[in-house]
XYZ file of C-alpha atoms in Angstrom:
440
model
C -2.781 19.278 -66.519
C 0.812 18.439 -65.652
C 3.435 17.480 -68.206
C 6.639 16.833 -66.314
C 9.852 15.762 -67.987
C 12.620 14.475 -65.741
C 16.294 15.159 -66.571
C 18.552 12.219 -67.279
C 20.621 11.971 -64.108
C 21.974 8.438 -63.660
C 21.626 6.784 -60.282
C 23.096 3.346 -59.551
C 20.898 1.559 -57.042
C 22.419 -1.486 -55.405
C 20.113 -3.900 -53.658
C 20.563 -7.391 -52.311
C 17.589 -8.107 -50.063
C 16.195 -11.357 -51.462
C 12.471 -11.992 -50.894
C 11.272 -15.583 -51.222
C 7.567 -14.828 -51.146
C 6.358 -18.418 -51.152
C 8.577 -19.834 -48.425
C 6.573 -21.085 -45.464
C 7.347 -20.686 -41.797
C 7.997 -24.017 -40.127
C 10.267 -23.080 -37.251
C 8.775 -23.582 -33.816
C 10.114 -20.313 -32.417
C 8.223 -18.320 -35.040
C 5.128 -20.477 -34.655
C 5.194 -19.647 -30.962
C 5.082 -15.916 -31.731
C 2.199 -16.440 -34.159
C 0.258 -18.371 -31.528
C 0.224 -15.364 -29.188
C -2.532 -12.722 -29.381
C -1.896 -9.820 -31.718
C -1.399 -6.328 -30.330
C -4.565 -4.502 -29.337
C -4.243 -2.035 -32.203
C -3.184 -4.561 -34.830
C -5.694 -4.607 -37.669
C -5.834 -6.667 -40.823
C -4.275 -4.789 -43.711
C -5.912 -5.294 -47.077
C -2.891 -4.330 -49.194
C 0.562 -4.913 -47.865
C 3.605 -7.166 -48.041
C 2.015 -10.078 -49.938
C 0.810 -7.754 -52.696
C 4.239 -6.127 -52.880
C 5.541 -9.532 -53.908
C 2.862 -9.942 -56.562
C 0.640 -12.176 -54.446
C -3.003 -11.706 -53.583
C -3.684 -10.864 -49.970
C -5.489 -14.157 -49.436
C -2.351 -16.163 -50.311
C -2.495 -17.746 -46.877
C 0.715 -19.410 -45.798
C 3.008 -17.379 -48.011
C 6.156 -16.269 -46.262
C 5.355 -12.575 -46.742
C 1.866 -13.069 -45.336
C 3.305 -14.730 -42.255
C 6.022 -12.082 -41.889
C 3.239 -9.513 -41.845
C 1.368 -11.502 -39.206
C 4.541 -11.711 -37.114
C 4.985 -7.939 -37.315
C 1.434 -7.437 -36.033
C 2.696 -8.956 -32.781
C 5.328 -6.216 -32.473
C 3.364 -3.504 -30.693
C 6.135 -0.901 -30.910
C 5.937 -0.982 -34.723
C 2.193 -0.314 -35.031
C 0.876 3.167 -35.834
C -0.450 4.526 -32.505
C -3.505 5.978 -34.244
C -4.721 2.515 -35.245
C -8.130 1.774 -33.819
C -9.172 5.413 -34.105
C -8.491 5.979 -37.775
C -12.140 5.714 -38.864
C -13.440 8.111 -36.224
C -14.349 11.599 -37.360
C -12.076 13.460 -34.970
C -13.051 16.869 -36.371
C -16.416 18.504 -35.770
C -18.377 20.009 -38.637
C -16.997 23.468 -39.534
C -14.551 23.240 -36.652
C -12.107 26.132 -36.193
C -8.478 25.681 -35.146
C -5.403 27.899 -35.267
C -3.525 26.020 -37.986
C -4.702 23.592 -40.662
C -1.887 21.468 -42.133
C -2.735 19.472 -45.251
C -0.661 16.324 -45.720
C 1.048 14.173 -43.066
C 4.100 13.406 -45.154
C 7.714 14.321 -44.514
C 7.257 18.102 -44.438
C 3.676 18.316 -43.154
C 4.424 16.156 -40.132
C 7.369 18.371 -39.195
C 5.282 21.534 -39.517
C 2.363 20.153 -37.493
C 4.582 18.693 -34.795
C 6.663 21.852 -34.439
C 3.577 24.081 -34.256
C 1.921 21.874 -31.619
C 5.007 21.848 -29.393
C 5.941 25.516 -29.879
C 2.806 26.757 -28.139
C 0.384 24.353 -26.456
C -2.333 27.011 -26.715
C -2.254 26.658 -30.502
C -4.739 24.147 -31.907
C -3.331 22.264 -34.900
C -5.273 19.994 -37.264
C -3.292 17.638 -39.519
C -5.328 16.196 -42.413
C -4.075 13.183 -44.382
C -5.732 11.516 -47.381
C -4.381 8.066 -46.462
C -4.715 6.020 -43.309
C -2.311 4.644 -40.706
C 1.035 3.495 -42.038
C 1.394 -0.244 -42.741
C 3.232 -2.144 -40.027
C 5.254 -3.958 -42.680
C 6.999 -0.751 -43.727
C 8.675 -0.465 -40.353
C 11.430 -3.005 -40.904
C 14.038 -1.480 -43.251
C 14.322 -4.727 -45.226
C 10.906 -3.968 -46.760
C 12.401 -0.948 -48.530
C 10.349 -0.018 -51.623
C 7.761 -2.767 -51.012
C 5.063 -0.124 -50.703
C 6.086 1.805 -53.814
C 4.644 -0.751 -56.231
C 1.465 -0.557 -58.291
C -1.633 -1.998 -56.649
C -0.581 -1.175 -53.079
C -3.074 1.056 -51.284
C -0.295 3.067 -49.640
C 0.940 4.310 -53.014
C -0.709 7.030 -55.145
C 1.056 5.454 -58.131
C 0.695 8.405 -60.491
C 1.050 7.735 -64.249
C 3.183 10.312 -66.071
C 2.712 11.635 -69.569
C 4.021 9.308 -72.337
C 7.702 9.992 -73.005
C 9.849 9.270 -76.019
C 13.119 8.774 -74.152
C 12.137 6.971 -70.943
C 10.212 3.999 -69.559
C 10.541 1.971 -72.747
C 9.675 -1.143 -70.763
C 6.302 0.339 -69.865
C 3.252 0.451 -72.115
C 3.422 3.562 -74.269
C 6.473 4.883 -72.445
C 4.381 5.854 -69.412
C 6.424 6.023 -66.208
C 4.814 5.343 -62.833
C 5.467 7.856 -60.079
C 5.289 6.293 -56.587
C 4.183 8.647 -53.806
C 3.292 7.613 -50.286
C -0.364 7.610 -49.250
C -0.747 7.403 -45.491
C 0.529 8.866 -42.253
C 4.198 9.383 -43.031
C 3.676 10.082 -46.733
C 6.506 8.927 -48.956
C 8.434 8.298 -45.735
C 6.493 5.008 -45.745
C 8.309 3.761 -48.823
C 11.661 5.481 -49.367
C 15.090 4.063 -48.543
C 15.649 6.192 -45.412
C 19.099 7.378 -46.526
C 19.860 10.741 -44.932
C 21.377 12.815 -47.718
C 21.134 16.584 -48.064
C 21.472 18.445 -51.311
C 24.866 19.766 -52.332
C 25.752 23.172 -50.792
C 25.996 24.537 -54.344
C 22.247 23.953 -54.820
C 21.277 26.050 -51.804
C 23.729 28.805 -52.727
C 22.285 28.891 -56.238
C 18.803 29.501 -54.818
C 20.214 32.294 -52.695
C 22.016 33.784 -55.689
C 18.720 33.796 -57.587
C 17.210 35.952 -54.871
C 15.549 33.380 -52.602
C 16.415 34.941 -49.260
C 17.358 32.670 -46.391
C 18.187 29.610 -48.498
C 21.990 29.722 -48.730
C 23.790 26.674 -47.354
C 25.046 28.512 -44.264
C 21.526 29.754 -43.534
C 19.776 26.411 -44.042
C 22.307 24.217 -42.193
C 20.969 25.095 -38.695
C 17.542 23.796 -39.717
C 19.091 20.452 -40.597
C 21.104 20.190 -37.405
C 18.220 21.178 -35.099
C 16.185 18.226 -36.394
C 18.944 15.636 -35.900
C 19.679 13.220 -33.121
C 22.853 11.939 -34.751
C 24.228 9.166 -32.563
C 27.557 8.834 -34.385
C 29.134 12.225 -33.661
C 32.914 11.868 -33.586
C 35.874 11.947 -35.923
C 33.788 11.245 -39.058
C 30.414 12.862 -38.310
C 31.400 16.207 -36.839
C 29.253 18.428 -34.655
C 29.672 21.407 -36.983
C 27.532 19.586 -39.572
C 25.167 17.627 -37.303
C 22.944 17.906 -34.244
C 22.198 15.629 -31.309
C 19.090 17.092 -29.664
C 16.492 16.746 -32.423
C 13.676 14.181 -32.795
C 15.072 12.445 -35.913
C 17.513 9.703 -34.926
C 20.215 9.243 -37.558
C 22.938 6.619 -37.867
C 24.231 3.960 -40.198
C 22.193 0.756 -40.318
C 23.080 -1.982 -37.876
C 23.778 -4.494 -40.628
C 25.423 -4.469 -44.042
C 26.188 -7.277 -46.494
C 29.743 -8.519 -46.890
C 29.721 -7.398 -50.512
C 29.244 -3.769 -49.435
C 32.727 -3.768 -47.909
C 34.185 -4.957 -51.200
C 32.375 -2.208 -53.078
C 33.842 0.390 -50.724
C 37.283 -1.121 -51.149
C 36.852 -0.916 -54.923
C 36.061 2.778 -54.617
C 39.248 3.224 -52.611
C 41.277 1.422 -55.263
C 39.955 3.925 -57.807
C 41.318 6.775 -55.710
C 38.105 7.996 -54.125
C 37.630 8.852 -50.476
C 35.930 6.013 -48.589
C 33.875 6.099 -45.400
C 33.641 9.857 -44.898
C 30.571 11.960 -44.048
C 28.914 12.769 -47.365
C 26.835 15.432 -45.582
C 30.032 17.045 -44.350
C 32.885 18.892 -46.005
C 32.751 16.980 -49.298
C 30.095 14.917 -51.060
C 32.503 13.082 -53.346
C 33.290 9.514 -52.321
C 31.954 6.109 -51.296
C 30.408 5.261 -47.949
C 27.662 3.449 -46.060
C 24.917 6.030 -45.751
C 23.482 7.237 -42.522
C 19.726 6.708 -42.366
C 16.626 7.858 -40.499
C 15.883 4.876 -38.264
C 15.721 4.094 -34.576
C 16.092 0.774 -32.746
C 16.298 -1.053 -36.066
C 13.013 0.330 -37.455
C 12.040 3.014 -39.963
C 11.697 6.547 -38.607
C 9.510 8.805 -40.745
C 8.840 12.447 -39.890
C 5.387 11.376 -38.730
C 6.941 8.907 -36.285
C 9.454 11.488 -35.096
C 7.302 14.617 -34.818
C 3.630 13.619 -34.546
C 3.183 10.085 -33.190
C 4.908 10.910 -29.845
C 2.289 13.633 -29.246
C -0.777 11.437 -29.754
C -2.593 10.878 -26.486
C -0.264 13.299 -24.693
C -1.157 16.697 -26.170
C -4.754 17.623 -26.890
C -3.816 20.590 -29.074
C -3.040 18.427 -32.134
C -5.728 16.563 -34.041
C -4.743 14.004 -36.662
C -7.493 13.143 -39.119
C -6.600 10.305 -41.552
C -8.683 9.417 -44.613
C -9.342 13.152 -45.032
C -8.841 14.068 -48.678
C -8.564 17.833 -49.142
C -10.209 19.050 -52.354
C -10.238 22.836 -52.073
C -8.967 25.854 -50.154
C -11.646 28.161 -48.723
C -11.033 31.904 -49.072
C -12.386 35.006 -47.359
C -15.168 36.952 -49.073
C -12.649 39.233 -50.770
C -10.490 36.239 -51.859
C -7.477 37.794 -50.116
C -6.940 35.241 -47.361
C -7.153 31.457 -47.008
C -9.557 30.702 -44.170
C -9.888 26.912 -44.318
C -10.236 23.837 -46.538
C -12.880 21.450 -47.791
C -12.166 17.745 -47.471
C -13.783 14.381 -48.082
C -14.045 11.768 -45.338
C -16.313 8.720 -45.135
C -17.860 9.821 -48.468
C -19.005 13.100 -46.932
C -17.782 16.652 -47.545
C -16.614 18.674 -44.541
C -14.975 22.018 -43.881
C -12.431 23.119 -41.306
C -11.349 26.701 -40.677
C -8.062 28.245 -39.539
C -7.774 31.276 -37.286
C -4.129 31.807 -38.270
C -2.888 29.831 -41.296
C -3.680 27.131 -43.833
C -0.508 25.215 -44.749
C -0.571 23.119 -47.913
C 2.001 20.329 -47.695
C 0.458 17.634 -49.854
C 3.560 16.707 -51.838
C 5.144 17.660 -55.125
C 2.142 16.560 -57.194
C -0.862 17.297 -55.019
C 0.122 20.651 -53.518
C -0.068 22.376 -56.925
C -3.153 20.302 -57.728
C -4.960 21.634 -54.645
C -3.857 25.177 -55.461
C -5.183 24.876 -59.008
C -8.477 23.294 -57.925
C -8.814 26.280 -55.596
C -8.329 28.803 -58.392
C -4.629 29.538 -57.921
C -2.652 28.743 -61.056
C -2.218 29.445 -64.781
C -5.313 31.314 -65.935
C -5.588 29.494 -69.279
C -5.544 26.029 -67.719
C -8.037 26.985 -65.011
C -10.467 28.547 -67.474
C -10.262 25.492 -69.743
C -11.485 23.451 -66.767
C -14.153 25.966 -65.734
C -12.360 26.706 -62.458
C -12.915 30.221 -61.109
C -9.616 32.113 -61.214
C -8.793 33.536 -57.788
C -5.258 34.486 -58.784
C -3.404 34.015 -62.072
C -0.192 32.233 -61.009
C 1.520 30.921 -64.179
C 4.294 29.021 -62.372
C 2.039 26.807 -60.231
C 2.462 23.218 -61.430
C 5.509 24.051 -63.553
C 9.269 23.376 -63.450
C 9.283 20.095 -61.547
C 12.805 18.649 -61.585
C 13.743 15.173 -60.446
C 16.333 12.517 -61.130
C 15.656 9.340 -63.035
C 17.001 5.972 -61.909
C 18.325 2.992 -63.809
C 18.295 -0.598 -62.593
C 21.380 -2.397 -63.855
C 21.530 -6.183 -63.533
C 24.912 -7.858 -63.332
C 26.509 -11.016 -61.957
C 28.959 -10.904 -59.080
C 31.769 -13.441 -58.883
C 31.142 -14.555 -55.300
C 31.611 -18.062 -53.969
C 28.671 -17.862 -51.568
C 25.183 -16.428 -51.866
C 23.973 -14.372 -48.926
C 20.267 -14.958 -48.395
C 18.861 -11.901 -46.672
C 15.268 -12.874 -45.949
C 14.755 -16.200 -44.232
C 13.274 -17.540 -41.010
C 16.413 -17.074 -38.920
C 16.817 -13.466 -40.002
C 13.139 -12.761 -39.339
C 13.501 -14.177 -35.841
C 16.653 -12.132 -35.246
C 14.835 -8.969 -36.248
C 11.778 -9.715 -34.095
C 13.832 -10.477 -30.987
C 16.862 -8.178 -31.384
C 15.870 -5.538 -34.001
C 19.102 -6.478 -35.709
C 20.327 -8.535 -38.636
C 19.711 -8.221 -42.395
C 16.094 -7.047 -42.029
C 17.267 -4.042 -40.012
C 18.924 -2.571 -43.116
C 18.311 -1.964 -46.820
C 21.009 -4.328 -48.028
C 23.377 -3.023 -50.676
C 21.308 0.098 -51.362
C 22.926 1.726 -48.316
C 26.179 1.867 -50.320
C 26.396 5.286 -51.949
């Protein structure tokens, strides 16, 4: 149904976090933590850090397995909905004011903003995945949940391509997308980078009202709690009263400083705000994190409301399959969704908001009869509205991994027992950052 071709933008990704998956914990101070009871809401995860290292979950004693166990003793890192995720929080054919489909980066913002704008509005947030994995919360696990075989990853296969993914069977790329509360915010690198002002102005020039850079900037700043406002990160480009805490990571490898110095030797600006006046240069990126742990939109906008506001309902493991329309097919009135192998419906008095991601939003529209007529008729889907552009014109960058040797006299091991202990007790050290990938 979808045949997406990605343009050949080149991205250099630098990473240095070294994972020794088979190392075993022998230090008494970590054993002491493991001997304590787990948090009340800590549950066994069937697909997590061990699998991300290519190990089976039952590889007892592996370092990654024990790191995961240690994290289950860190109650502040655990999804607050754990323990309730299998409950059917929605009644059959329940009616609310707003139905939001998808608890990813955008959907969580929409649901959280609606619930706090007017406490008389009832908001239902439906997510196909479950609670986020505790292991994703330390930044050092960056991209661990974007690998094949991990339950928190949709892992979409793309169409075979002639000019890409030659290392894959048949030239088929894999497209990681987050599956769980937080969406792809579970697995991305947390770097806070906006698009170039030129992009927004181009949309405006094409007739998309309200999307020029000057018009969209206030929406960025209102979301930010930027804790580094000063000479570099200026208030005209950033905010301080929003729910999304933004700053540079607390730790960076020694080699990152040498990379920045190399950029300076080449004549580039070094250390400036790349979301500010100019986006040309080298710097350590600011990131969406707080107290040394990952901060997704779900954590920032929705999780703080759970148990405090009864006008927002979060229903995980709720896979939306279709939009429900009024009798005249003019208005969306609700959605159908699968949960616990049963089909349910929920209705909206005001709006249905589809925010299921780049792949699944158009998929839901097309399954509901909104899309290119020819494709829908080929699949025997009733055409509600012929919309030829649904599912078309996806644009994304492609990334290259480049391996090279660095002439350094010492090797900096990023993941070991001492660094794990430092993270657990101080929320600092190498595991509180993404290593060299914060250099941009």
